[in-house]
XYZ file of C-alpha atoms in Angstrom:
645
model
C -65.615 61.143 35.756
C -68.787 62.054 33.943
C -69.715 58.610 33.195
C -69.282 57.225 37.051
C -71.681 57.908 38.018
C -74.982 55.235 38.270
C -77.818 56.983 35.871
C -81.558 56.423 36.596
C -81.475 53.021 33.546
C -78.682 51.213 35.666
C -79.675 52.241 39.103
C -83.007 50.789 37.452
C -81.008 48.031 36.225
C -79.444 47.024 39.251
C -82.653 46.984 41.497
C -84.492 44.758 39.149
C -81.262 42.095 39.631
C -81.316 42.303 42.981
C -85.430 42.314 43.107
C -85.444 39.206 40.957
C -81.930 37.871 43.092
C -84.052 38.392 46.691
C -87.024 36.254 45.261
C -84.292 33.246 44.612
C -82.749 33.777 48.210
C -86.726 33.749 49.408
C -86.952 29.915 47.448
C -84.092 28.456 48.645
C -85.336 29.772 52.437
C -89.340 29.160 51.784
C -90.452 27.645 55.328
C -93.602 25.322 56.433
C -96.947 26.343 55.448
C -98.599 27.400 58.259
C -95.412 29.960 59.037
C -95.492 30.861 55.126
C -98.797 31.848 54.462
C -97.838 34.346 57.748
C -94.677 35.843 55.792
C -96.728 36.560 53.043
C -99.398 38.269 54.847
C -96.528 40.441 56.261
C -94.431 40.768 53.282
C -98.002 42.027 51.272
C -98.568 44.744 54.055
C -95.190 45.979 54.463
C -95.664 46.511 50.603
C -98.601 48.040 51.176
C -97.745 49.898 53.692
C -94.416 51.445 51.995
C -96.982 52.682 48.697
C -98.900 54.186 50.689
C -97.951 57.917 50.896
C -98.639 60.455 53.577
C -98.021 61.639 57.261
C -97.444 58.542 59.401
C -99.736 60.031 61.660
C -102.839 60.325 60.180
C -104.776 58.079 57.653
C -104.421 56.236 55.411
C -101.124 55.829 56.436
C -101.502 55.100 59.874
C -104.431 52.305 58.634
C -101.303 51.149 56.690
C -98.835 51.010 59.771
C -101.388 49.606 61.723
C -102.049 46.459 59.518
C -98.418 46.159 58.599
C -98.156 46.343 62.762
C -100.694 43.408 63.197
C -98.689 41.038 60.429
C -95.720 41.331 62.176
C -97.487 40.304 65.744
C -99.143 37.404 63.365
C -95.707 36.211 61.779
C -93.935 36.106 64.763
C -96.419 34.250 67.290
C -96.475 31.411 64.001
C -92.386 31.423 63.889
C -92.489 30.885 67.966
C -88.388 30.586 69.322
C -86.854 28.819 66.239
C -87.243 30.570 64.094
C -87.232 28.919 61.493
C -88.972 31.551 59.186
C -86.161 34.002 59.421
C -84.355 33.999 56.444
C -87.954 33.686 54.406
C -88.624 37.196 56.064
C -85.023 38.852 55.601
C -85.153 37.514 51.848
C -88.600 39.671 51.376
C -87.578 42.228 53.266
C -84.864 42.566 50.531
C -86.549 42.670 47.843
C -88.449 45.524 49.431
C -86.182 47.475 49.552
C -84.777 46.894 45.905
C -88.375 47.882 45.341
C -87.816 51.312 46.946
C -84.638 51.784 44.696
C -86.353 50.590 41.733
C -89.549 53.002 42.729
C -86.891 56.251 42.871
C -85.314 55.192 39.855
C -88.519 54.662 37.614
C -89.419 57.986 39.214
C -86.319 60.180 37.653
C -86.368 57.834 34.407
C -90.104 58.949 33.933
C -88.711 62.730 34.989
C -85.726 62.366 32.200
C -88.293 60.624 29.641
C -89.757 63.991 29.875
C -86.808 66.213 29.333
C -85.441 64.423 26.803
C -88.640 64.773 24.354
C -88.365 68.140 24.454
C -84.980 67.539 22.269
C -85.517 64.357 20.461
C -87.800 62.463 18.941
C -86.043 59.091 19.360
C -86.279 57.825 23.040
C -86.305 54.165 22.753
C -83.312 53.699 25.431
C -84.951 55.855 28.216
C -88.908 53.890 27.470
C -87.262 50.465 27.712
C -85.399 51.250 30.436
C -88.944 52.157 32.169
C -91.092 49.258 30.733
C -88.062 46.548 32.222
C -88.277 48.644 35.735
C -92.622 48.545 35.279
C -92.197 44.187 34.750
C -89.429 44.118 37.654
C -91.868 45.975 40.456
C -94.849 43.933 38.680
C -92.239 40.347 39.897
C -91.827 42.299 43.013
C -95.679 41.508 44.106
C -94.797 37.297 42.858
C -95.149 35.415 46.054
C -92.564 32.362 46.145
C -93.053 29.101 45.234
C -91.656 26.064 45.260
C -89.192 24.793 43.190
C -86.566 24.972 45.612
C -83.349 26.608 43.490
C -79.477 25.257 45.226
C -76.567 26.173 43.303
C -75.127 23.065 44.665
C -75.649 20.477 42.491
C -76.223 16.893 43.867
C -74.589 13.836 42.941
C -76.637 12.070 40.576
C -78.935 14.267 39.626
C -79.369 13.794 35.668
C -78.892 17.003 33.930
C -81.737 18.698 31.526
C -80.688 17.252 28.217
C -80.714 13.512 29.616
C -84.512 14.370 31.208
C -85.692 15.570 27.709
C -83.689 13.271 26.174
C -85.872 10.131 27.960
C -88.913 12.693 27.533
C -89.640 13.206 31.279
C -88.969 16.668 31.204
C -90.122 19.151 28.600
C -88.381 22.745 27.960
C -88.964 26.025 26.393
C -86.980 29.122 26.829
C -87.772 33.055 26.907
C -85.357 35.921 26.623
C -85.028 38.268 28.651
C -82.827 41.024 26.285
C -80.123 41.269 28.045
C -75.784 40.048 26.740
C -75.019 39.554 30.356
C -76.114 38.195 33.716
C -79.838 37.184 33.833
C -80.101 36.342 29.799
C -83.036 34.407 29.841
C -85.435 31.803 31.742
C -85.642 27.679 31.143
C -89.504 26.911 32.023
C -89.153 23.260 32.773
C -92.364 21.121 32.906
C -92.111 17.437 34.459
C -94.077 14.826 32.481
C -93.897 11.538 35.079
C -95.765 11.758 38.508
C -93.341 11.538 40.675
C -90.744 14.225 41.735
C -87.256 15.202 39.594
C -84.501 16.714 40.933
C -82.952 18.764 37.482
C -78.804 20.071 37.207
C -79.304 22.770 35.044
C -76.608 23.763 33.577
C -73.611 24.402 32.900
C -74.562 24.558 29.707
C -75.187 26.965 26.069
C -77.943 28.525 24.928
C -77.725 28.579 21.643
C -80.072 30.467 19.035
C -82.091 27.765 17.017
C -82.975 30.610 14.491
C -79.354 31.514 14.533
C -80.464 34.934 13.695
C -80.057 35.900 17.535
C -77.384 35.966 20.416
C -75.592 32.523 21.617
C -75.163 32.053 25.664
C -72.794 30.397 27.818
C -74.068 29.684 31.275
C -71.274 28.296 32.650
C -72.728 28.138 36.693
C -74.724 25.225 38.222
C -77.700 24.902 39.857
C -80.069 22.805 40.400
C -84.008 22.731 40.570
C -86.897 20.392 42.528
C -89.954 20.069 40.346
C -92.969 18.068 41.642
C -94.706 15.419 40.061
C -96.393 17.564 36.409
C -95.325 20.474 37.830
C -93.176 23.624 36.363
C -89.749 25.023 37.151
C -88.552 29.012 36.059
C -85.627 28.898 36.570
C -83.049 32.397 35.504
C -80.456 31.483 33.786
C -76.761 33.551 33.825
C -74.834 33.907 31.183
C -72.680 35.807 28.667
C -73.318 36.553 25.051
C -70.863 34.644 22.663
C -71.199 36.874 19.416
C -71.400 40.808 19.443
C -73.210 41.123 15.976
C -76.087 39.694 16.759
C -79.053 41.135 18.669
C -80.535 39.331 21.849
C -83.054 37.517 22.475
C -85.960 39.609 22.384
C -87.423 40.121 26.153
C -90.415 37.867 26.488
C -89.492 35.974 23.506
C -90.186 32.501 23.932
C -88.765 28.950 22.362
C -86.153 30.825 20.604
C -83.167 28.904 22.950
C -81.984 25.737 22.162
C -79.604 23.698 25.380
C -75.750 22.150 24.506
C -74.478 20.559 27.449
C -71.799 20.031 25.721
C -72.220 16.126 26.014
C -71.353 13.752 23.116
C -73.927 10.867 25.089
C -76.687 13.144 24.708
C -78.035 13.150 21.046
C -77.746 16.645 19.534
C -80.845 19.096 19.106
C -81.262 19.082 15.192
C -81.574 22.699 15.450
C -78.401 22.943 16.968
C -75.182 24.718 15.057
C -72.530 24.096 17.985
C -70.627 20.762 17.502
C -69.925 19.354 21.085
C -66.588 19.378 21.136
C -67.456 22.972 20.840
C -69.653 23.727 23.514
C -67.243 21.892 26.045
C -64.630 24.570 24.515
C -66.902 28.055 24.991
C -68.105 26.262 29.133
C -64.518 25.819 29.676
C -62.540 29.059 28.467
C -65.813 31.567 29.946
C -66.052 29.503 33.040
C -61.797 30.187 33.239
C -63.206 34.223 32.469
C -65.845 34.940 35.086
C -63.735 32.721 37.686
C -60.089 35.694 36.813
C -62.681 38.644 36.889
C -64.307 37.045 40.613
C -60.424 36.747 42.008
C -59.932 40.390 40.412
C -62.344 42.262 41.914
C -61.352 40.308 45.537
C -57.986 41.142 44.485
C -59.179 45.306 44.441
C -58.014 44.979 41.089
C -61.284 46.476 39.560
C -61.538 49.617 41.771
C -60.677 51.849 39.207
C -62.785 50.987 36.613
C -65.474 53.281 35.843
C -68.197 51.570 37.105
C -69.202 52.062 41.200
C -71.523 48.923 41.289
C -68.754 45.632 41.777
C -71.217 43.485 39.166
C -70.888 45.894 36.135
C -67.529 45.400 36.945
C -67.297 42.136 36.561
C -69.873 42.169 34.158
C -68.224 44.369 32.061
C -64.790 42.403 31.698
C -65.892 39.399 31.683
C -67.951 40.544 28.472
C -65.289 42.102 26.674
C -62.864 39.520 27.326
C -65.008 37.100 25.724
C -65.756 38.888 22.704
C -61.935 39.964 22.223
C -60.890 36.222 22.632
C -60.120 35.081 19.079
C -60.648 31.422 19.910
C -64.266 32.432 20.718
C -64.870 34.518 17.616
C -63.768 31.129 15.043
C -66.282 29.377 16.667
C -68.931 32.434 15.819
C -68.045 34.190 12.906
C -67.850 37.210 14.331
C -64.495 39.068 13.928
C -62.771 39.613 17.600
C -63.922 42.927 19.452
C -61.196 45.355 19.735
C -60.884 48.589 22.129
C -61.981 50.931 18.762
C -65.269 49.072 19.640
C -65.133 49.550 23.057
C -64.665 53.354 22.301
C -67.290 53.428 19.436
C -70.504 51.667 22.134
C -69.349 53.985 24.947
C -69.282 56.547 22.672
C -72.881 55.855 21.465
C -74.446 55.779 24.504
C -73.222 59.288 26.035
C -73.708 61.024 23.162
C -77.824 59.624 22.811
C -78.043 61.668 26.378
C -75.774 64.807 25.112
C -73.162 65.905 23.123
C -69.568 65.361 24.616
C -67.411 68.723 25.357
C -63.701 67.958 24.904
C -63.232 68.150 28.178
C -65.645 65.525 29.039
C -64.606 63.539 25.941
C -61.028 63.644 27.345
C -61.844 61.986 30.832
C -64.058 59.389 28.619
C -61.444 58.936 26.570
C -59.381 58.192 29.674
C -62.360 55.220 31.200
C -61.942 53.288 28.162
C -58.062 53.324 28.026
C -58.721 51.630 32.253
C -61.526 48.995 31.288
C -59.963 47.729 28.483
C -56.450 47.408 30.666
C -58.145 45.392 32.830
C -59.958 43.516 29.974
C -56.756 42.483 28.805
C -56.031 41.732 32.326
C -59.067 39.515 32.802
C -57.968 37.356 29.808
C -54.163 36.816 30.823
C -55.628 36.273 34.077
C -58.218 33.530 32.963
C -55.412 31.558 30.569
C -54.246 30.632 33.185
C -56.599 29.723 35.273
C -57.759 27.520 32.272
C -57.786 24.006 32.425
C -57.707 22.419 29.167
C -59.785 19.197 28.430
C -56.951 17.118 29.962
C -53.444 17.053 29.019
C -51.971 15.243 25.634
C -48.214 14.513 27.485
C -47.335 11.954 30.026
C -48.418 8.132 30.367
C -46.499 5.322 29.674
C -45.972 4.715 25.658
C -48.430 2.878 24.172
C -47.957 1.104 20.438
C -50.028 2.484 17.156
C -52.411 1.442 15.126
C -52.182 -1.575 12.909
C -49.627 -0.833 9.940
C -50.720 -1.606 6.288
C -52.041 -4.686 5.450
C -52.871 -5.373 8.547
C -56.307 -6.179 9.392
C -58.071 -3.392 10.946
C -59.759 -3.548 14.503
C -63.270 -4.816 13.426
C -65.752 -3.185 16.325
C -69.844 -2.193 15.813
C -69.125 0.462 13.830
C -66.218 -0.735 11.688
C -65.716 -3.706 9.530
C -62.625 -6.363 9.460
C -60.811 -4.483 6.361
C -58.942 -7.054 3.994
C -55.260 -7.270 2.933
C -54.091 -6.562 -0.476
C -54.470 -9.883 -2.666
C -51.043 -10.103 -3.942
C -50.220 -11.003 -7.508
C -49.643 -14.777 -8.667
C -45.876 -15.742 -9.239
C -47.073 -17.172 -12.160
C -47.083 -13.165 -13.787
C -50.208 -14.005 -14.221
C -53.971 -11.726 -14.527
C -56.239 -12.684 -11.635
C -59.313 -13.545 -12.331
C -60.973 -10.899 -9.442
C -59.495 -7.702 -9.001
C -57.614 -7.016 -5.418
C -58.330 -5.865 -2.523
C -57.784 -2.050 -1.802
C -54.952 -2.312 0.736
C -56.347 -0.399 4.255
C -55.262 2.420 5.794
C -54.203 2.397 9.117
C -56.721 3.714 11.467
C -55.431 7.606 12.530
C -54.918 8.216 16.164
C -55.834 11.879 17.865
C -53.985 13.594 16.373
C -53.101 16.859 18.650
C -53.607 20.086 17.626
C -53.210 23.539 19.609
C -55.338 24.888 21.246
C -55.427 28.993 22.033
C -53.970 28.951 25.274
C -51.229 26.903 24.399
C -51.366 23.765 25.643
C -51.807 20.799 23.256
C -55.478 18.929 22.674
C -56.616 16.043 20.951
C -59.114 16.166 18.156
C -62.120 14.044 18.473
C -61.779 10.784 16.472
C -63.738 11.406 12.847
C -67.755 9.712 13.666
C -68.437 6.914 11.516
C -71.401 5.486 9.813
C -73.599 3.374 12.355
C -74.653 -0.234 11.694
C -78.065 -0.681 10.066
C -77.910 -4.121 11.375
C -77.391 -4.530 15.801
C -75.662 -7.252 16.824
C -76.985 -10.496 18.332
C -77.828 -10.486 21.638
C -75.775 -13.192 23.637
C -76.971 -16.349 25.990
C -75.013 -15.823 29.208
C -73.016 -16.837 30.863
C -70.602 -16.877 28.708
C -67.184 -18.689 29.586
C -64.107 -18.293 27.418
C -60.318 -20.021 27.994
C -57.259 -17.990 27.655
C -53.699 -19.116 27.637
C -53.779 -17.479 31.329
C -57.055 -18.169 32.720
C -60.568 -18.025 32.546
C -63.286 -15.413 31.620
C -66.767 -15.876 32.654
C -69.210 -12.870 31.689
C -73.217 -13.111 33.011
C -75.350 -11.530 34.546
C -75.906 -9.941 37.929
C -78.781 -10.392 40.778
C -79.733 -7.265 39.839
C -79.418 -7.797 36.492
C -75.793 -6.118 35.670
C -73.411 -7.666 33.329
C -70.469 -9.188 35.257
C -67.073 -9.272 33.989
C -64.417 -12.236 35.927
C -61.248 -13.203 34.739
C -59.396 -15.859 37.377
C -56.284 -16.843 36.549
C -54.481 -20.544 35.981
C -51.317 -22.548 37.509
C -50.148 -21.844 34.198
C -46.750 -20.893 33.540
C -48.385 -17.064 32.532
C -46.132 -14.284 31.175
C -48.812 -11.762 33.043
C -48.628 -11.266 36.575
C -51.939 -8.358 37.478
C -54.579 -8.244 35.376
C -56.874 -5.660 34.880
C -60.368 -4.302 33.299
C -60.464 -1.826 31.345
C -64.267 -0.212 29.769
C -64.271 2.379 27.170
C -67.718 4.478 26.404
C -69.256 6.093 23.462
C -71.926 7.746 22.141
C -73.912 4.984 20.383
C -74.172 6.303 16.849
C -70.041 7.682 17.020
C -66.847 5.846 17.950
C -65.725 9.176 20.291
C -63.823 6.675 23.091
C -63.618 7.372 26.558
C -62.228 5.384 29.901
C -65.380 4.857 31.448
C -64.410 5.946 35.089
C -63.725 9.851 37.261
C -60.984 10.308 37.499
C -60.847 14.133 35.254
C -63.819 16.820 35.806
C -66.421 16.712 33.906
C -65.846 20.012 31.481
C -69.817 20.574 30.379
C -71.832 18.789 33.242
C -71.803 18.103 36.980
C -70.455 14.141 36.268
C -67.284 13.302 36.079
C -65.731 11.316 32.629
C -63.012 9.477 32.299
C -59.814 10.727 29.263
C -60.298 9.333 25.830
C -59.174 6.022 24.786
C -58.168 4.317 21.223
C -59.867 0.158 21.834
C -58.853 -0.224 18.618
C -54.647 0.298 19.900
C -53.259 -3.499 20.981
C -51.596 -1.692 23.855
C -53.125 0.475 26.335
C -51.430 2.635 28.561
C -51.542 0.847 32.183
C -48.058 2.567 34.048
C -48.095 5.748 35.163
C -45.253 8.301 34.056
C -42.275 7.998 36.168
C -42.805 10.135 39.806
C -46.660 9.732 38.662
C -48.781 8.304 40.960
C -51.372 6.100 40.068
C -54.172 8.258 42.161
C -52.707 11.170 40.535
C -52.694 9.925 37.278
C -55.301 11.624 34.659
C -54.928 9.120 31.940
C -56.018 6.240 34.574
C -57.922 3.901 32.005
C -59.335 1.409 34.722
C -62.835 0.366 34.900
C -63.908 2.821 38.070
C -67.432 0.717 38.597
C -67.479 -1.317 41.419
C -70.354 -2.751 43.912
C -67.666 -3.994 46.140
C -68.737 -2.579 49.669
C -64.943 -2.469 51.059
C -63.737 0.224 48.073
C -63.433 4.135 49.140
C -66.028 6.010 47.797
C -64.149 7.942 45.727
C -63.104 5.249 43.645
C -64.151 5.742 40.631
C -62.081 8.871 40.633
C -58.786 6.773 41.874
C -59.373 3.263 40.806
C -57.033 0.787 40.391
C -56.792 -3.157 37.810
C -59.496 -5.175 39.344
C -59.795 -8.882 37.794
C -64.035 -9.166 38.384
C -66.255 -5.798 37.156
C -69.511 -5.558 36.616
C -71.854 -2.537 35.062
C -75.766 -1.620 34.780
C -75.569 1.310 32.372
C -78.608 3.881 32.784
C -77.220 6.798 30.584
C -79.224 6.552 26.794
C -77.183 6.280 23.469
C -74.080 4.814 24.726
C -72.313 1.926 23.905
C -68.797 0.022 25.479
C -65.937 -2.431 24.418
C -64.635 -4.385 27.702
C -61.158 -5.060 28.186
C -59.157 -7.578 30.170
C -55.498 -6.228 29.651
C -51.698 -7.113 31.109
C -51.330 -4.559 33.318
C -47.525 -5.253 32.492
C -47.191 -4.893 29.124
C -50.275 -3.084 28.776
C -51.144 -6.060 25.869
C -54.968 -6.198 25.566
C -56.157 -9.783 25.898
C -59.502 -10.144 25.324
C -62.120 -7.478 23.921
C -66.022 -7.455 24.540
C -67.958 -5.404 22.494
C -72.002 -4.492 23.659
C -74.465 -2.071 22.913
C -76.105 -0.280 22.199
C -78.457 1.456 24.783
C -81.035 3.649 22.945
C -82.781 4.279 26.312
C -80.173 3.905 28.594
C -83.246 1.152 30.611
C -82.339 -2.416 28.583
C -81.513 -5.192 31.007
C -77.631 -5.306 29.518
C -79.188 -9.201 28.694
C -81.480 -7.936 26.266
C -78.981 -5.683 24.141
C -76.356 -6.683 21.497
C -73.283 -8.005 22.771
C -69.777 -10.484 21.468
C -66.583 -11.098 21.813
C -64.510 -8.931 19.053
C -60.771 -9.750 17.854
C -58.115 -8.373 20.253
C -56.391 -5.203 17.993
C -53.607 -6.870 16.596
C -49.648 -6.432 17.738
C -47.526 -4.396 15.112
C -45.170 -5.926 14.015
C-alpha cells in the first residue's frame, strides 16, 4: 500500500521512542560507580566514533576507533568476570543503534523539507518532525543516572497523590505534544531527608486549564528518589478527548494527577470526578490488554502499519475515541469511521494529491483499520472488569423505614419522627417535625459494558465540630458478652469481644470495619478482597454501615475466600494468620488498627455471623494527616442501626 511504507517522520518518531526506551533500560541496570564511569566513557567514545566521517584506515576516523577500543578495554577490565555492567552496556548500545536510525531519518526529513518548500509554504509538519528528531538526538547524549524505574510496584509503596497530600513530594508536569504513547513527563521532587519509593500510576492526567487533552495512563511503575532529589518519569498513556489539542511539547504545569482514589483529597482544578477517573482507568486498561492480546495472536498483522507498536497505538487510540462511555465523560462526540477517513486523507494529501487508484487503496486500508478498532473494542469489553459485581451475597435488610430514627453517624444527625397530633384534635403548640426520609440504598445503574454497578453514596457535609476524644480503655457489656476498646503497645486501637456464659442466640461473632474519606460518606469494607481500580493497593467492597444487618454469608456455592463482598476486617497482628489474610479475611473477635492514610474515618461494628445483626458500633476519626495516634482523635459509640419492623 502507498501509506504502508514507513515515512521519515514515522521512522524518526520510532527511533526517538527507542532512544528513550533504551535510556530507561539503562536506568534500571545502573552498575557500581567505578564500572558505570568506564561504561559511560565507552559510550561517549563509541558515539564520537559514530559521528566521525571518513575512511576507517585514515585519520580522524582511525583515531576515533582507537579511542573506542581503548575505552572498551578499560570497561572490560573494570567489569571483571561477573559482567555486572553487561545489561547497562547493552542498553547503551541499543540507544546508539537507535540514534543511527534517527540520524538517517533526520537527513531524509531535511531533504523532504527542501523539496516541499518548492511546492508549498506550509511545511509545519516536517519542521516539527525535524525539531522533535533533533531533540531526541540531544537526549541520546544524556548519561543515565538514578532514580531507577521499574514496572513492578513494591507492596505498600505510597502513590504520587498520597505523597503530594502529605507534603513529602512536589510535582510538576511537562507535555510532549503526543496523543498516545509518551504523552508527558512527571517531575517529582523529594522534599524529605529520606529516600522515597513512589508508586507512579495508574492515573488520569487532567489538563488544569481544560483547554488541552486529558490522558489515561494505566501502566504502573515506581521511582526511587534520594533525599531532596528529583526524578523525571515518562508517562505512557492515551488521549481521551479528540476535540482538544495535546499539551504542547515542553509545556509545563498544565497536567494534574487524578488516581481515582476517594481517600485522597482531590485537586481543586480537577474536572473529572473520582468515580469517573476509576471508570476511565478500568475501561482503558482493558483496551491496552486487548491490543496486546490481539497482536500476539496475529489479529493485527493486516493493518497498513509495519511497526508493532504503531499497530497497537492506532487501535487503542481510536477504540478510546469511539467509546460512548468515554465520550459521555469528556463531552466529545464518539469518533466514527468517517472521522478516521478525514484524518488519514489529511495526512496523505499534505504530502501530495492522491490519484483515484491510490485513494481506492487508502480506503481499503481505512476499512481494515476500523475493522481492527472494532475488534479491539469487542475484545476489551470481554476483558473489562467491573469495579465490583452487585449480584451475589446474602440478603440484607434495607435501611430504616419511614418514621424510624435514621442511623446517627459523624456526618448525619438523628432525624426526629413525626410528632403525632393530640387525640383531642386540638392544635399543638409547636409545629410537627417532618417525617424523615429513609437512608437511600445504592442504586444499581447499567454501565456501558452491560454490567451493573452501584452509584456512589451522596456526599454529605462534614460536621464543623469533631467528635470528642474518648478515654481508653472503653468497656461495654451487651447481652452476649463484654466489649473492650483499648490502646495497644504500639499505639494501635484494639477491639476485643469476650462471649459470656449466658444463653445467647448468637454462636459466632466477628468485627466488620467500614472506611470512608473523612469529608464524604462513601463507605467500603476495610479489607483487600478486591483489586484497586486506580491504585495498586487492594480494597474492600462498597458497604453501608447504616444497615441493621450486614452481609455475612456468601451465596450458595461460593466459598468465603472467593466471595467478592466479604465484609470481615482484614487487618491482623497475629503472626499465625496467612500473609494474604487481608485478601481472604475471616470473622475475628480480636482486631486492631493504626491508620496511616490521610483524610479517612472509620466505623467498626461487632456482628453476629449467623444473622448479620449489628450488635455494637464505634465510629472514630477523622485522621486528617494519617500520622495521628488513635487516642488523640475523636471517637465514640453510636447507636446500632435500628432493626426493620
